[in-house]
mmCIF file of C-alpha atoms (C1' of nucleotides) in Angstrom:
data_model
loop_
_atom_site.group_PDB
_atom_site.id
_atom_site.type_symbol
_atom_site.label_atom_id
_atom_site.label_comp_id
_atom_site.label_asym_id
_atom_site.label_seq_id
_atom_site.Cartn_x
_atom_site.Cartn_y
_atom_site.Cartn_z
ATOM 1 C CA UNK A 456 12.825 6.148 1.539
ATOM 2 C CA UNK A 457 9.555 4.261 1.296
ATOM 3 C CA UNK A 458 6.549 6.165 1.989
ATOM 4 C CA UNK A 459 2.895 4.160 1.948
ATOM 5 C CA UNK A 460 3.303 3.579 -1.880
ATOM 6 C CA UNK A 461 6.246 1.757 -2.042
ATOM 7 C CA UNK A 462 5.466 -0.239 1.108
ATOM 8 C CA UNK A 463 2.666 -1.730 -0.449
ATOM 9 C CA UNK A 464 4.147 -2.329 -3.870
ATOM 10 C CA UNK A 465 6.285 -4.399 -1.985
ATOM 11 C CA UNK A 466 3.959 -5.782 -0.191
ATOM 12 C CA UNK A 467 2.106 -6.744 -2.915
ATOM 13 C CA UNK A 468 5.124 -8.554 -4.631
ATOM 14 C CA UNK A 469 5.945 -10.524 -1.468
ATOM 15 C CA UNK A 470 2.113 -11.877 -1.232
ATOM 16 C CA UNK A 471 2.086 -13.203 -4.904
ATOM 17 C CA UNK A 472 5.722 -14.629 -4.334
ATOM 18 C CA UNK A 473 6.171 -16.220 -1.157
ATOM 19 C CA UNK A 474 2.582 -16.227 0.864
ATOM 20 C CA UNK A 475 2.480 -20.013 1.649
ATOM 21 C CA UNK A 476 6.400 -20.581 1.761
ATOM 22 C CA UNK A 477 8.064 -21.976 4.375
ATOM 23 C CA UNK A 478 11.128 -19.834 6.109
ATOM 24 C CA UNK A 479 13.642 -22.906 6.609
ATOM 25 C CA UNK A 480 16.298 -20.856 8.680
ATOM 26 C CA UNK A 481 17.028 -17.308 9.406
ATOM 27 C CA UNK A 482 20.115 -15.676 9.491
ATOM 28 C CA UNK A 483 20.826 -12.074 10.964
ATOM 29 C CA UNK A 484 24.279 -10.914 9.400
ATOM 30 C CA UNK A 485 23.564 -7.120 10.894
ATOM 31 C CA UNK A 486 22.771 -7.380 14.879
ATOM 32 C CA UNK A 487 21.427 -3.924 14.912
ATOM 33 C CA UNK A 488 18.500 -4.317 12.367
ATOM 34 C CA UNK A 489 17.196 -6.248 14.762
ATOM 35 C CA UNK A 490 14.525 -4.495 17.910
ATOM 36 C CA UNK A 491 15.346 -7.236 20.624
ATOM 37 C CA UNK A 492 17.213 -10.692 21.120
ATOM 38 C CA UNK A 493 18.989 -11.220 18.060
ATOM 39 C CA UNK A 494 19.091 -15.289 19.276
ATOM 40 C CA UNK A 495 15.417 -15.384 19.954
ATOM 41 C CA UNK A 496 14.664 -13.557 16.636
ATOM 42 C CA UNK A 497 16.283 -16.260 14.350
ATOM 43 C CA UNK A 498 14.955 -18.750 16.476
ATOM 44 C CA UNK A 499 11.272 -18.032 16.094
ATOM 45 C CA UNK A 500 11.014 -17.091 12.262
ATOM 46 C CA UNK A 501 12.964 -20.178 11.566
ATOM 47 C CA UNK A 502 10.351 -23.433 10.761
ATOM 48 C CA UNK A 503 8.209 -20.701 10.306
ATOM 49 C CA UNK A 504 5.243 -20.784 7.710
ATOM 50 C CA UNK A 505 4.275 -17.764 6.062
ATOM 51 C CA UNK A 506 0.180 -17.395 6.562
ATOM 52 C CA UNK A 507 -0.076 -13.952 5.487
ATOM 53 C CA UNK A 508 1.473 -10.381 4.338
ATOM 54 C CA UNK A 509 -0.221 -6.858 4.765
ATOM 55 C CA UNK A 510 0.561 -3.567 5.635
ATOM 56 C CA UNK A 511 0.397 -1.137 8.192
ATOM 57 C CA UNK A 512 1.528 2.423 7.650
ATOM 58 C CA UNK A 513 4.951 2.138 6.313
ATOM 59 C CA UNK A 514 5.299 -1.450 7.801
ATOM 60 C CA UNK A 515 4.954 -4.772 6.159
ATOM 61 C CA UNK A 516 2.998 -7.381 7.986
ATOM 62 C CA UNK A 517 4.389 -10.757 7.942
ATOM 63 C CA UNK A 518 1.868 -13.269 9.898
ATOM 64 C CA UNK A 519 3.997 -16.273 11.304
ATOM 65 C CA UNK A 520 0.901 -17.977 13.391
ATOM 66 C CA UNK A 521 0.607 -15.938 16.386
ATOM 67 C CA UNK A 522 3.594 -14.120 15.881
ATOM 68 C CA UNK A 523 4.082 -10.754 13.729
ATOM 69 C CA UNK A 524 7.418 -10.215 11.712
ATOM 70 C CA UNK A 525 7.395 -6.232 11.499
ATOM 71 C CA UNK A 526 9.687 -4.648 8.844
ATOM 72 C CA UNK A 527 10.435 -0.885 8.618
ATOM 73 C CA UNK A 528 12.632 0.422 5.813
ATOM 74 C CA UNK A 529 13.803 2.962 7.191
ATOM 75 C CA UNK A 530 15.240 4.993 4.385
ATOM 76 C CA UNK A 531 17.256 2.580 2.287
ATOM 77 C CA UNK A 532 15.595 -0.564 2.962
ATOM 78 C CA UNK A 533 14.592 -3.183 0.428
ATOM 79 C CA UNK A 534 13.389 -6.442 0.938
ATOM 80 C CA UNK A 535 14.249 -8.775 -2.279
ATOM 81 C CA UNK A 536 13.243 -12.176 -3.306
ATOM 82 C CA UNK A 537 15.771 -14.216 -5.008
ATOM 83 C CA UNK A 538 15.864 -17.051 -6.866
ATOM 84 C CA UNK A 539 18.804 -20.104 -6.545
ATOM 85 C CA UNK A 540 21.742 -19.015 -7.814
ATOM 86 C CA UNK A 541 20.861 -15.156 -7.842
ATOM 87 C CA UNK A 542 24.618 -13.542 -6.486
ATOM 88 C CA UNK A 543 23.317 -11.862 -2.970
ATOM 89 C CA UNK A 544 23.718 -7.979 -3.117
ATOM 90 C CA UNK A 545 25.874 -6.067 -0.636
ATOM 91 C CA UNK A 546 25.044 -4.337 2.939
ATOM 92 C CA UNK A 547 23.096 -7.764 3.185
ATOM 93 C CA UNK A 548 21.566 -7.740 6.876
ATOM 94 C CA UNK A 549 18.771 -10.767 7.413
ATOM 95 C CA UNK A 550 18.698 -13.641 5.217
ATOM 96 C CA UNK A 551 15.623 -15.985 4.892
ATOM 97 C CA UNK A 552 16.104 -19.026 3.580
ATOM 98 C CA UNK A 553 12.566 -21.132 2.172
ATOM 99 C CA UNK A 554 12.232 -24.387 1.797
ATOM 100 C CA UNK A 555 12.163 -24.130 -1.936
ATOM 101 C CA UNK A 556 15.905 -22.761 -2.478
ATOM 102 C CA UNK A 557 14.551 -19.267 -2.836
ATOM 103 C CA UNK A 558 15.015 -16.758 -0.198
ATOM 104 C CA UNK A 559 14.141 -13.555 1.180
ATOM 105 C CA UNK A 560 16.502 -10.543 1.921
ATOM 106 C CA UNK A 561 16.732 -7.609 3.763
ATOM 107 C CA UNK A 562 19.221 -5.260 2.676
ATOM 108 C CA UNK A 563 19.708 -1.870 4.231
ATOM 109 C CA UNK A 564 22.690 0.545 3.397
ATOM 110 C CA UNK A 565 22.189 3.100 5.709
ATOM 111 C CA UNK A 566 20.614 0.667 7.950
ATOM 112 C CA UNK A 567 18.005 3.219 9.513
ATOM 113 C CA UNK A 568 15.296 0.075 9.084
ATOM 114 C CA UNK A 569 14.062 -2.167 11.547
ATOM 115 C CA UNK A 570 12.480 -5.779 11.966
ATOM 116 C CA UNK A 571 10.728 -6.913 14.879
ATOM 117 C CA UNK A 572 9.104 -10.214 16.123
ATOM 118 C CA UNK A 573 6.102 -9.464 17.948
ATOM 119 C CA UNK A 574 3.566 -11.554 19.542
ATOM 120 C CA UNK A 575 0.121 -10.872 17.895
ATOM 121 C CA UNK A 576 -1.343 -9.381 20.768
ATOM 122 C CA UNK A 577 2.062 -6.977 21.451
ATOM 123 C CA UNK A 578 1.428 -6.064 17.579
ATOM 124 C CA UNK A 579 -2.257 -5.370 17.986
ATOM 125 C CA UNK A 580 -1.270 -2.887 21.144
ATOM 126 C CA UNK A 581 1.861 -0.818 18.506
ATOM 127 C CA UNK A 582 -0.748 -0.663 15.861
ATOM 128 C CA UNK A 583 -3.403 1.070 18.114
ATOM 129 C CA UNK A 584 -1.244 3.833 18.797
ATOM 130 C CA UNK A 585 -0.608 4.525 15.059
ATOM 131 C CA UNK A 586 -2.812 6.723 13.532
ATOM 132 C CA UNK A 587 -6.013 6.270 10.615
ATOM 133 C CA UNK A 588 -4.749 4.932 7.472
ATOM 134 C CA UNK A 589 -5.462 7.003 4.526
ATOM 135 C CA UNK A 590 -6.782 5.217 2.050
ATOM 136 C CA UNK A 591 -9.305 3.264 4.903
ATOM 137 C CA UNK A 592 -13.297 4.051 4.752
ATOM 138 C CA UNK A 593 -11.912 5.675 8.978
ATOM 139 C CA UNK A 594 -10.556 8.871 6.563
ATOM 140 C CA UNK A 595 -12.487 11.077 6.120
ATOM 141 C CA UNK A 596 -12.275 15.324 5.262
ATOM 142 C CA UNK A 597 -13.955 15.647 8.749
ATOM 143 C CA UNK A 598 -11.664 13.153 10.318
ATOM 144 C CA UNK A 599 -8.947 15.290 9.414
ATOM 145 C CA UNK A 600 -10.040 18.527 9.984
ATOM 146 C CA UNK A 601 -10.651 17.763 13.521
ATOM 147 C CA UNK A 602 -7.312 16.612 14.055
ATOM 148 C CA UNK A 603 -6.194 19.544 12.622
ATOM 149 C CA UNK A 604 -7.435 21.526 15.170
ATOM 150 C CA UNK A 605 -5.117 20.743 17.907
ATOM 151 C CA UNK A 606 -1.549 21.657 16.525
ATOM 152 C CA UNK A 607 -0.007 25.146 16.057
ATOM 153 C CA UNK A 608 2.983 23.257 13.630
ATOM 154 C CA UNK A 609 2.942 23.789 10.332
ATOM 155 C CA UNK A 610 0.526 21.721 7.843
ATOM 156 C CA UNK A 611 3.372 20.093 5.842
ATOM 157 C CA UNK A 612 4.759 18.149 9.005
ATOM 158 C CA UNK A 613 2.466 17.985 10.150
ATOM 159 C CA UNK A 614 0.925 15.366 7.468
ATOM 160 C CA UNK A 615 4.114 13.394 8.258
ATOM 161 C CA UNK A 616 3.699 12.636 11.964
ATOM 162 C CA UNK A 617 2.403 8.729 11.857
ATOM 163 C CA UNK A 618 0.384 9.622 15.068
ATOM 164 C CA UNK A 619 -1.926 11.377 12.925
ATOM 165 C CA UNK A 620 -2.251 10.068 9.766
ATOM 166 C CA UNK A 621 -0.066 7.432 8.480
ATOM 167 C CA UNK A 622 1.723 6.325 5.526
ATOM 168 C CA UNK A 623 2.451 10.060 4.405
ATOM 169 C CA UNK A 624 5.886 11.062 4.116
ATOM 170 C CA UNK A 625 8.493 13.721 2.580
ATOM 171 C CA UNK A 626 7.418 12.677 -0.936
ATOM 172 C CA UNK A 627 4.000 12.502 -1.211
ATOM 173 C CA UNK A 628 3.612 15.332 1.557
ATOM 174 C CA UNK A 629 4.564 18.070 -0.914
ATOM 175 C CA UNK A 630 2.861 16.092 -3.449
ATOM 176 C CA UNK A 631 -0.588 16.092 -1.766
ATOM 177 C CA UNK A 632 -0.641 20.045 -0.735
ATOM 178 C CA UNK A 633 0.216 21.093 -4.077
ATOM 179 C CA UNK A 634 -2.353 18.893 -5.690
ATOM 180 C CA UNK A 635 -4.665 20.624 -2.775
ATOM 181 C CA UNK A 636 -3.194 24.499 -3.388
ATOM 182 C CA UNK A 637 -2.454 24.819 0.137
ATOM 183 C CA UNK A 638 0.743 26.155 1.412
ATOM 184 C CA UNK A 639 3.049 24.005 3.539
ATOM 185 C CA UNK A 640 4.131 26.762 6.023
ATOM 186 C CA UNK A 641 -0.138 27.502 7.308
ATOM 187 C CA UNK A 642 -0.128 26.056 10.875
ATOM 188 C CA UNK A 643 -2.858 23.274 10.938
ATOM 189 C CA UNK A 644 -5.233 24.712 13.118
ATOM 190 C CA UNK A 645 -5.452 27.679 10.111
ATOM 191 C CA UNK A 646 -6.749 25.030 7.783
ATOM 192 C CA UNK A 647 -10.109 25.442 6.820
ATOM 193 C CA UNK A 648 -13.021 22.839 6.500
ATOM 194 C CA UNK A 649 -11.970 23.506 2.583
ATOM 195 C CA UNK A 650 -9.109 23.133 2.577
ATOM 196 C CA UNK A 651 -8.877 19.722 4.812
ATOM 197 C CA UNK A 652 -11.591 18.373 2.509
ATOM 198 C CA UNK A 653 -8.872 19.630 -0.421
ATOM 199 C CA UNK A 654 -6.175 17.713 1.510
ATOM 200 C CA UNK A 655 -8.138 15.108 1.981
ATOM 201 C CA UNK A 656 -8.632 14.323 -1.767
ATOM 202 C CA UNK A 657 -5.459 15.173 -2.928
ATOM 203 C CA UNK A 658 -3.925 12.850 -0.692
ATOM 204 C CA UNK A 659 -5.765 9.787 -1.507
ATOM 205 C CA UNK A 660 -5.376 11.108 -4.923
ATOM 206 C CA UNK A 661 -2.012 10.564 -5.093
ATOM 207 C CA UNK A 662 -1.476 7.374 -3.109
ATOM 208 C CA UNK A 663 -3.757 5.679 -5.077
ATOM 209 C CA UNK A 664 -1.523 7.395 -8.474
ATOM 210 C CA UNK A 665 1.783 6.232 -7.079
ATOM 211 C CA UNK A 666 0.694 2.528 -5.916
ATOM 212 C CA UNK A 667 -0.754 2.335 -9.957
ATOM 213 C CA UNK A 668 2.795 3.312 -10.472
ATOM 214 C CA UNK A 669 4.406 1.017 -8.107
ATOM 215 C CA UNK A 670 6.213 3.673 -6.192
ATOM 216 C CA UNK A 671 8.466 6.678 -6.678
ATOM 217 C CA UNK A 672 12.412 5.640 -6.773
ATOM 218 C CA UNK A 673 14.324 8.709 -6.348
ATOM 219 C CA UNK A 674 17.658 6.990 -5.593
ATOM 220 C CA UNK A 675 17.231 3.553 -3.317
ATOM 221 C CA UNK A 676 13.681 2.205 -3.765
ATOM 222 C CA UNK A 677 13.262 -1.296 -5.185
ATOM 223 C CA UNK A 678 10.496 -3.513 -5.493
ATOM 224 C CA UNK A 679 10.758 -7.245 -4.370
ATOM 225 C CA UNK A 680 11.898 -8.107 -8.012
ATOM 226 C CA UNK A 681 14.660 -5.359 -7.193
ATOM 227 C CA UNK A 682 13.576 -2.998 -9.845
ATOM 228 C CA UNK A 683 12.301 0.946 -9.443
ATOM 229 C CA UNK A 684 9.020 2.322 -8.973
ATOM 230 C CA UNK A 685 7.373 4.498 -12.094
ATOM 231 C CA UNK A 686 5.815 7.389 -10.485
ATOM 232 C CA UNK A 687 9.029 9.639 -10.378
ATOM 233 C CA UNK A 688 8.284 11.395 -13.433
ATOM 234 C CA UNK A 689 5.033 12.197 -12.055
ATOM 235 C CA UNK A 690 6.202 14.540 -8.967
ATOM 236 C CA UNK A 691 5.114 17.750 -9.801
ATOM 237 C CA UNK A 692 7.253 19.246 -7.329
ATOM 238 C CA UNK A 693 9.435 16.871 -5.355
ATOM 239 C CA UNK A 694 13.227 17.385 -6.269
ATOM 240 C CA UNK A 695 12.185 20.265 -8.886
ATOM 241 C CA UNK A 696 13.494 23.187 -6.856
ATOM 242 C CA UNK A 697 13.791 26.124 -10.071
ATOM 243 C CA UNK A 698 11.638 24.404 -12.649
ATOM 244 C CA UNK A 699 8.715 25.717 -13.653
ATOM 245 C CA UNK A 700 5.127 25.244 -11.780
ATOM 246 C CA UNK A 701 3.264 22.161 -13.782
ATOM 247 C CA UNK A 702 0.278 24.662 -13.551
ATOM 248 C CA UNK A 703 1.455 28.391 -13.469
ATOM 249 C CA UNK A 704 4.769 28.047 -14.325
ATOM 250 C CA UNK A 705 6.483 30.349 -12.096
ATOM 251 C CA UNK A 706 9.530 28.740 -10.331
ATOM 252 C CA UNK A 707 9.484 25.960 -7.653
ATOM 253 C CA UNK A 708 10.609 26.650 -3.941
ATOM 254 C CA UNK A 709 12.600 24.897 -1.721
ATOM 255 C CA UNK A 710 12.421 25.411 2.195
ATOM 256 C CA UNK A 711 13.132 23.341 4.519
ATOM 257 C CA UNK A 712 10.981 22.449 7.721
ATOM 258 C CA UNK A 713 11.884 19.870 10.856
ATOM 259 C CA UNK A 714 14.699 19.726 9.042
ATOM 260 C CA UNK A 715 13.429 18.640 6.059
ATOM 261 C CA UNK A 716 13.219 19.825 2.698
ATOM 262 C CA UNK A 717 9.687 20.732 1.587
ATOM 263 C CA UNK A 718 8.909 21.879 -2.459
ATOM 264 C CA UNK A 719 5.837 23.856 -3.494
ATOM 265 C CA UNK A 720 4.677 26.575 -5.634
ATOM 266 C CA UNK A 721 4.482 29.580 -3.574
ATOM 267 C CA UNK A 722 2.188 31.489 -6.493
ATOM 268 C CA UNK A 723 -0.520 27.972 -6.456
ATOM 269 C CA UNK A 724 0.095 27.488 -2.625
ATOM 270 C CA UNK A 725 -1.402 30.291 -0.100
ATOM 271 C "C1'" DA B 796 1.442 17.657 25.791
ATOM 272 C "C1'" DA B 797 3.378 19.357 21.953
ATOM 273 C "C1'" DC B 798 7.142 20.339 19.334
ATOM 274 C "C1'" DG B 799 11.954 21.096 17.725
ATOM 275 C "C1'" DC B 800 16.294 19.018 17.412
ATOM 276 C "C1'" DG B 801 19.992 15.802 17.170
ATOM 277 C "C1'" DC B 802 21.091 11.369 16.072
ATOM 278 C "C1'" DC B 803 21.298 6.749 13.962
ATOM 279 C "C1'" DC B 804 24.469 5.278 9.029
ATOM 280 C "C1'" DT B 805 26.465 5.070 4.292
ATOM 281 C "C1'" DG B 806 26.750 6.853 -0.240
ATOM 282 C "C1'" DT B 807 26.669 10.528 -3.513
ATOM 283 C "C1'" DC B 808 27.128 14.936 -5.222
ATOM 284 C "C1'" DC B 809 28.774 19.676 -5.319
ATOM 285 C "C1'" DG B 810 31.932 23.455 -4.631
ATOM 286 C "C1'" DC B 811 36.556 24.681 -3.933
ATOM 287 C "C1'" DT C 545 41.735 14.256 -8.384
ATOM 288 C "C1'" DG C 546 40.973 15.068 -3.651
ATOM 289 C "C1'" DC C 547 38.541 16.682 0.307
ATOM 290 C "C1'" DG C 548 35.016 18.610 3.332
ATOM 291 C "C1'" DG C 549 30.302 19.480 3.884
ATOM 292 C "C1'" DA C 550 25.540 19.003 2.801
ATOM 293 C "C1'" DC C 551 21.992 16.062 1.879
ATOM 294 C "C1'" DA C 552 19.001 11.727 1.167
ATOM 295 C "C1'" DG C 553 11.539 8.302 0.747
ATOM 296 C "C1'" DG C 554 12.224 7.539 8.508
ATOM 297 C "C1'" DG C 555 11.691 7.332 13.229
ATOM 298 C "C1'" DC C 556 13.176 7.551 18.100
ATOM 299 C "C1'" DG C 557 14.531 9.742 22.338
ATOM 300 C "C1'" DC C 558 15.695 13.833 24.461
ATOM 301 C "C1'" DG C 559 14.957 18.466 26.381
ATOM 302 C "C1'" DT C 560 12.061 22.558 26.911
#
DNA sequence: AACGCGCCCTGTCCGC
DNA sequence: TGCGGACAGGGCGCGT
């Protein structure tokens, strides 16, 4: 579901709501949600103060002192802030309760999401191996054209391999090749110093578009307020499979690749 | 080492 | 209206 956009939308929301707040108790209703001792987990967020939020890739950031509450969305996760009172909303699977009657949930319907309690320093070591983020200074069209130059796979999933360059996923993957005219099925090391600098642009181009819009809900997405993000009338060719090209008007393709649908326009995209 | 594939899980939609 | 199959913003572990 949530690609970089969405994660920090939410990520956003959760500073200006509950940075500060107090987690009173935690409860775990879904065991597998949880990487690791489901026991030790509630334990050490509970009596827990909430110092800071940020993200990293597609992961939110929760600073508890030394400790580092990781959440992954998977594809269906959502992490909601509700006031007293608020009815709770089905597939439910953690439950934070703050010491001000308000709480924080995670809910996950296909439950493909994950939170994890790390130690800062255990965090620190995960977060090396990801790879640059993509709207840091560390981007750059030289950046990415070396990395380029190691991989026969194609371009497209090539942007979505978190190793590489994080934060990029099904959505915005399309998105960002179309914006750059560059077709998803040339194998990386084919991409020239143009067209990475091309890539480059588009990309930050359009995560910077869709966190203006909050996000792109498709289906599942939800900010912490529980409502959709804006930016899904603004896919040119996500989910458009037939309809015209937004700039030559000749049909959008579907294919799919790793087993995962990819949409461009094969007239724009060489 | 790099890469493709199957799998995790539930809900929805489409064709018959 | 019912049913089976395909598919859905991700990521991990496996085998080659």
């Amino acid at each position: 579901m949530p690609e970089l956009p969405e994660v920090e939308t939410i990520v956003r929301d959760l500073r200006r709501l509950v940075s500060g707040a107090t987690i009173l108790r935690t409860a775990v209703l879904r065991p597998d949600l949880i990487a690791g001792d489901v026991h030790d987990f509630e334990e050490r967020t509970s009596a827990r103060t909430i110092d800071r939020i940020d993200r990293r890739a597609k992961n939110i950031v929760i600073t508890l002192g030394d400790d580092r509450l990781i959440i992954n969305l998977g594809m269906t996760g959502r992490v909601l802030v509700q006031a007293p009172g608020e009815p709770e909303p089905t597939h439910l699977g953690v439950r934070f309760e703050l010491s001000d009657e308000r709480r924080m949930l995670y809910q996950d319907v296909r439950r493909f999401g994950r939170l994890t309690l790390l130690s800062d320093t255990e965090w620190e070591a995960r977060s090396e191996r990801l790879g640059v983020e993509p709207l840091s200074a560390d981007f750059t069209a030289e950046h990415l054209y070396r990395l380029t130059r190691q991989s026969r796979m194609a371009i497209k999933p090539w942007m979505m391999d978190q190793k590489r360059v994080v934060g990029v996923g099904n959505i915005y993957a399309s998105e960002a090749l179309f914006r750059a005219r560059v077709s998803p099925r040339k194998a990386a090391r084919r991409i020239t110093r143009r067209e990475a600098a091309a890539i480059h642009d588009a990309v930050q181009e359009v995560l910077t578009e869709a966190i203006d819009f909050r996000g792109t809900t498709l289906a599942d997405y939800r900010d912490a307020s529980g409502d959709p993000g804006g930016f899904s009338l603004r896919l040119a060719v996500y989910d458009r499979e037939g309809e015209p090209c937004p700039s030559c008007g000749s049909p959008i393709r579907k294919i799919v690749q790793a087993g995962r649908s990819t949409f461009f326009c094969p007239k724009c995209q060489k």
